[in-house]
């Protein structure tokens, strides 16, 4: 009887621990929800992110770190900061890496809630399904946001990165477009002051 009780108690303890033990401790002030993993022995290692100087970062397939702005574990989503456009240029800081590239073998992809703005594009980009009109929101970014001022007067476009598009990269390249930024859950009437800068990344849940 006592043996049985002990068995039940230890199994119960194991079940409770399994759900709490596995999640990683905080990174600075940020909670690291399961399955995200910052070290070898917590989380699920396929969902690796990094805690550098108390800030959470996401590593791309090309070795670039992007700051994680927020995490929504119930929706399996996190938002990273778009790369900076280098001062007095129209180059994104990840231009030499070809933009944002995710490893297709990992359980992360770019969600269908991102509106991407591209800058300093060449004319051949016009053939693709982008909005490059003078009404494109990229014009507002160039004119009113300091970071976009180096792109003023270049050909720019925006598009919703929906499920019809490659969900593992946002491509920039010399000779195509050389800079980009991105808004999460943008709707056409949102005024510039309320734009939510970020790139939303989704993960498929562990089985
Ligand atoms: C381009 O985007 C602007 C701003 O969202 C919108 O008003 C306009 O209708 C779009 N034009 C095309 C051709 O999609
Ligand atoms: C990303 O992955 C999720 C989960 O595997 C999937 O449901 C979703 O359709 C994918 N998103 C895109 C834009 O491909
Ligand atoms: C725009 O891109 C071209 C190459 O595609 C580059 O030579 C030029 O310097 C870029 N312009 C700015 C303002 O960065």
PDB file of C-alpha atoms in Angstrom, residues 49-184:
ATOM      1  CA  UNK A  49      17.181  31.025 -29.673  1.00  0.00           C
ATOM      2  CA  UNK A  50      19.969  32.924 -27.933  1.00  0.00           C
ATOM      3  CA  UNK A  51      20.308  34.927 -24.753  1.00  0.00           C
ATOM      4  CA  UNK A  52      23.073  37.464 -25.395  1.00  0.00           C
ATOM      5  CA  UNK A  53      23.681  40.199 -22.807  1.00  0.00           C
ATOM      6  CA  UNK A  54      20.242  39.595 -21.279  1.00  0.00           C
ATOM      7  CA  UNK A  55      18.512  40.060 -24.644  1.00  0.00           C
ATOM      8  CA  UNK A  56      16.829  37.336 -26.633  1.00  0.00           C
ATOM      9  CA  UNK A  57      18.015  36.916 -30.205  1.00  0.00           C
ATOM     10  CA  UNK A  58      17.068  34.800 -33.190  1.00  0.00           C
ATOM     11  CA  UNK A  59      19.797  33.415 -35.444  1.00  0.00           C
ATOM     12  CA  UNK A  60      19.217  33.256 -39.201  1.00  0.00           C
ATOM     13  CA  UNK A  61      20.598  30.600 -41.530  1.00  0.00           C
ATOM     14  CA  UNK A  62      23.275  33.073 -42.653  1.00  0.00           C
ATOM     15  CA  UNK A  63      24.527  33.698 -39.127  1.00  0.00           C
ATOM     16  CA  UNK A  64      22.859  37.047 -38.487  1.00  0.00           C
ATOM     17  CA  UNK A  65      21.310  37.715 -35.076  1.00  0.00           C
ATOM     18  CA  UNK A  66      17.986  39.556 -34.912  1.00  0.00           C
ATOM     19  CA  UNK A  67      16.677  40.952 -31.651  1.00  0.00           C
ATOM     20  CA  UNK A  68      13.491  39.270 -30.424  1.00  0.00           C
ATOM     21  CA  UNK A  69      10.951  41.968 -29.547  1.00  0.00           C
ATOM     22  CA  UNK A  70       8.211  39.738 -28.130  1.00  0.00           C
ATOM     23  CA  UNK A  71       7.003  36.167 -27.932  1.00  0.00           C
ATOM     24  CA  UNK A  72       3.430  34.897 -27.986  1.00  0.00           C
ATOM     25  CA  UNK A  73       3.671  31.238 -26.879  1.00  0.00           C
ATOM     26  CA  UNK A  74      -0.075  30.591 -27.167  1.00  0.00           C
ATOM     27  CA  UNK A  75       0.046  31.460 -30.883  1.00  0.00           C
ATOM     28  CA  UNK A  76       3.490  29.861 -31.494  1.00  0.00           C
ATOM     29  CA  UNK A  77       4.813  33.180 -32.721  1.00  0.00           C
ATOM     30  CA  UNK A  78       7.614  35.587 -32.006  1.00  0.00           C
ATOM     31  CA  UNK A  79       8.479  38.945 -33.507  1.00  0.00           C
ATOM     32  CA  UNK A  80      12.016  39.964 -34.421  1.00  0.00           C
ATOM     33  CA  UNK A  81      13.299  43.444 -35.117  1.00  0.00           C
ATOM     34  CA  UNK A  82      13.785  44.261 -38.802  1.00  0.00           C
ATOM     35  CA  UNK A  83      17.440  44.999 -39.620  1.00  0.00           C
ATOM     36  CA  UNK A  84      18.487  48.635 -39.569  1.00  0.00           C
ATOM     37  CA  UNK A  85      18.946  50.587 -42.753  1.00  0.00           C
ATOM     38  CA  UNK A  86      22.492  51.904 -42.477  1.00  0.00           C
ATOM     39  CA  UNK A  87      22.767  55.638 -42.005  1.00  0.00           C
ATOM     40  CA  UNK A  88      22.963  57.794 -45.149  1.00  0.00           C
ATOM     41  CA  UNK A  89      22.576  54.757 -47.377  1.00  0.00           C
ATOM     42  CA  UNK A  90      19.763  52.624 -48.618  1.00  0.00           C
ATOM     43  CA  UNK A  91      21.365  49.368 -47.499  1.00  0.00           C
ATOM     44  CA  UNK A  92      19.883  47.026 -44.927  1.00  0.00           C
ATOM     45  CA  UNK A  93      22.451  45.794 -42.437  1.00  0.00           C
ATOM     46  CA  UNK A  94      21.841  42.218 -43.653  1.00  0.00           C
ATOM     47  CA  UNK A  95      22.143  43.075 -47.364  1.00  0.00           C
ATOM     48  CA  UNK A  96      25.425  41.206 -47.759  1.00  0.00           C
ATOM     49  CA  UNK A  97      23.644  38.086 -46.432  1.00  0.00           C
ATOM     50  CA  UNK A  98      20.843  38.451 -48.974  1.00  0.00           C
ATOM     51  CA  UNK A  99      18.338  39.664 -46.368  1.00  0.00           C
ATOM     52  CA  UNK A 100      16.567  37.449 -43.882  1.00  0.00           C
ATOM     53  CA  UNK A 101      17.058  33.751 -44.555  1.00  0.00           C
ATOM     54  CA  UNK A 102      15.603  31.050 -42.302  1.00  0.00           C
ATOM     55  CA  UNK A 103      16.891  27.493 -42.223  1.00  0.00           C
ATOM     56  CA  UNK A 104      14.256  25.366 -43.974  1.00  0.00           C
ATOM     57  CA  UNK A 105      15.116  22.382 -41.792  1.00  0.00           C
ATOM     58  CA  UNK A 106      14.124  24.166 -38.608  1.00  0.00           C
ATOM     59  CA  UNK A 107      10.530  24.486 -37.375  1.00  0.00           C
ATOM     60  CA  UNK A 108      10.379  28.268 -37.946  1.00  0.00           C
ATOM     61  CA  UNK A 109       8.858  30.176 -40.861  1.00  0.00           C
ATOM     62  CA  UNK A 110       7.855  33.743 -41.685  1.00  0.00           C
ATOM     63  CA  UNK A 111       4.150  34.134 -40.890  1.00  0.00           C
ATOM     64  CA  UNK A 112       1.540  35.445 -43.314  1.00  0.00           C
ATOM     65  CA  UNK A 113       1.027  38.630 -41.247  1.00  0.00           C
ATOM     66  CA  UNK A 114       3.982  40.647 -42.496  1.00  0.00           C
ATOM     67  CA  UNK A 115       3.846  43.645 -44.812  1.00  0.00           C
ATOM     68  CA  UNK A 116       7.284  44.122 -46.312  1.00  0.00           C
ATOM     69  CA  UNK A 117       8.555  47.415 -47.759  1.00  0.00           C
ATOM     70  CA  UNK A 118      11.411  47.212 -50.254  1.00  0.00           C
ATOM     71  CA  UNK A 119      13.654  50.138 -51.235  1.00  0.00           C
ATOM     72  CA  UNK A 120      16.084  51.082 -53.982  1.00  0.00           C
ATOM     73  CA  UNK A 121      14.674  48.480 -56.312  1.00  0.00           C
ATOM     74  CA  UNK A 122      15.594  48.119 -59.953  1.00  0.00           C
ATOM     75  CA  UNK A 123      12.922  48.319 -62.633  1.00  0.00           C
ATOM     76  CA  UNK A 124      12.750  44.578 -63.248  1.00  0.00           C
ATOM     77  CA  UNK A 125      11.063  44.131 -59.843  1.00  0.00           C
ATOM     78  CA  UNK A 126       7.921  45.772 -61.247  1.00  0.00           C
ATOM     79  CA  UNK A 127       6.893  42.525 -62.904  1.00  0.00           C
ATOM     80  CA  UNK A 128       6.245  40.829 -59.578  1.00  0.00           C
ATOM     81  CA  UNK A 129       3.045  41.328 -57.550  1.00  0.00           C
ATOM     82  CA  UNK A 130       4.183  44.325 -55.557  1.00  0.00           C
ATOM     83  CA  UNK A 131       2.612  47.707 -54.952  1.00  0.00           C
ATOM     84  CA  UNK A 132       5.184  50.171 -56.269  1.00  0.00           C
ATOM     85  CA  UNK A 133       2.759  53.014 -56.928  1.00  0.00           C
ATOM     86  CA  UNK A 134       3.214  56.522 -55.597  1.00  0.00           C
ATOM     87  CA  UNK A 135       0.587  55.572 -52.985  1.00  0.00           C
ATOM     88  CA  UNK A 136       2.671  52.730 -51.581  1.00  0.00           C
ATOM     89  CA  UNK A 137       3.280  53.081 -47.842  1.00  0.00           C
ATOM     90  CA  UNK A 138       7.016  52.872 -48.550  1.00  0.00           C
ATOM     91  CA  UNK A 139       6.785  56.521 -49.693  1.00  0.00           C
ATOM     92  CA  UNK A 140       5.656  57.559 -46.223  1.00  0.00           C
ATOM     93  CA  UNK A 141       8.524  55.656 -44.633  1.00  0.00           C
ATOM     94  CA  UNK A 142      11.085  57.398 -46.881  1.00  0.00           C
ATOM     95  CA  UNK A 143       9.646  60.831 -46.249  1.00  0.00           C
ATOM     96  CA  UNK A 144       8.725  60.725 -42.575  1.00  0.00           C
ATOM     97  CA  UNK A 145      10.981  58.214 -40.869  1.00  0.00           C
ATOM     98  CA  UNK A 146      14.607  59.222 -40.313  1.00  0.00           C
ATOM     99  CA  UNK A 147      15.854  55.690 -40.947  1.00  0.00           C
ATOM    100  CA  UNK A 148      14.303  55.732 -44.429  1.00  0.00           C
ATOM    101  CA  UNK A 149      15.730  59.064 -45.521  1.00  0.00           C
ATOM    102  CA  UNK A 150      18.700  57.464 -47.305  1.00  0.00           C
ATOM    103  CA  UNK A 151      16.203  55.693 -49.568  1.00  0.00           C
ATOM    104  CA  UNK A 152      14.394  58.859 -50.616  1.00  0.00           C
ATOM    105  CA  UNK A 153      13.741  59.038 -54.332  1.00  0.00           C
ATOM    106  CA  UNK A 154      14.533  55.380 -55.019  1.00  0.00           C
ATOM    107  CA  UNK A 155      12.008  52.976 -56.485  1.00  0.00           C
ATOM    108  CA  UNK A 156      10.192  51.390 -53.550  1.00  0.00           C
ATOM    109  CA  UNK A 157       7.343  48.941 -53.142  1.00  0.00           C
ATOM    110  CA  UNK A 158       5.373  47.083 -50.503  1.00  0.00           C
ATOM    111  CA  UNK A 159       3.584  43.751 -50.384  1.00  0.00           C
ATOM    112  CA  UNK A 160       1.840  41.443 -48.003  1.00  0.00           C
ATOM    113  CA  UNK A 161       4.013  38.403 -47.526  1.00  0.00           C
ATOM    114  CA  UNK A 162       1.208  35.881 -47.637  1.00  0.00           C
ATOM    115  CA  UNK A 163       1.247  32.119 -47.856  1.00  0.00           C
ATOM    116  CA  UNK A 164       1.723  32.230 -51.638  1.00  0.00           C
ATOM    117  CA  UNK A 165       5.263  33.498 -51.064  1.00  0.00           C
ATOM    118  CA  UNK A 166       8.460  31.929 -49.856  1.00  0.00           C
ATOM    119  CA  UNK A 167       8.069  31.737 -46.091  1.00  0.00           C
ATOM    120  CA  UNK A 168      11.769  31.272 -45.364  1.00  0.00           C
ATOM    121  CA  UNK A 169      13.248  34.441 -46.752  1.00  0.00           C
ATOM    122  CA  UNK A 170      12.910  38.167 -47.369  1.00  0.00           C
ATOM    123  CA  UNK A 171      15.300  38.759 -50.168  1.00  0.00           C
ATOM    124  CA  UNK A 172      17.382  41.859 -50.816  1.00  0.00           C
ATOM    125  CA  UNK A 173      20.264  42.015 -53.252  1.00  0.00           C
ATOM    126  CA  UNK A 174      22.394  44.598 -55.026  1.00  0.00           C
ATOM    127  CA  UNK A 175      20.757  45.127 -58.412  1.00  0.00           C
ATOM    128  CA  UNK A 176      17.290  44.141 -57.150  1.00  0.00           C
ATOM    129  CA  UNK A 177      16.285  45.945 -53.914  1.00  0.00           C
ATOM    130  CA  UNK A 178      18.924  46.893 -51.351  1.00  0.00           C
ATOM    131  CA  UNK A 179      16.895  47.669 -48.229  1.00  0.00           C
ATOM    132  CA  UNK A 180      13.715  46.590 -46.493  1.00  0.00           C
ATOM    133  CA  UNK A 181      11.661  47.003 -43.402  1.00  0.00           C
ATOM    134  CA  UNK A 182       8.535  45.229 -42.231  1.00  0.00           C
ATOM    135  CA  UNK A 183       5.283  45.781 -40.355  1.00  0.00           C
ATOM    136  CA  UNK A 184       3.323  43.177 -38.415  1.00  0.00           C
TER     137      UNK A 184
END
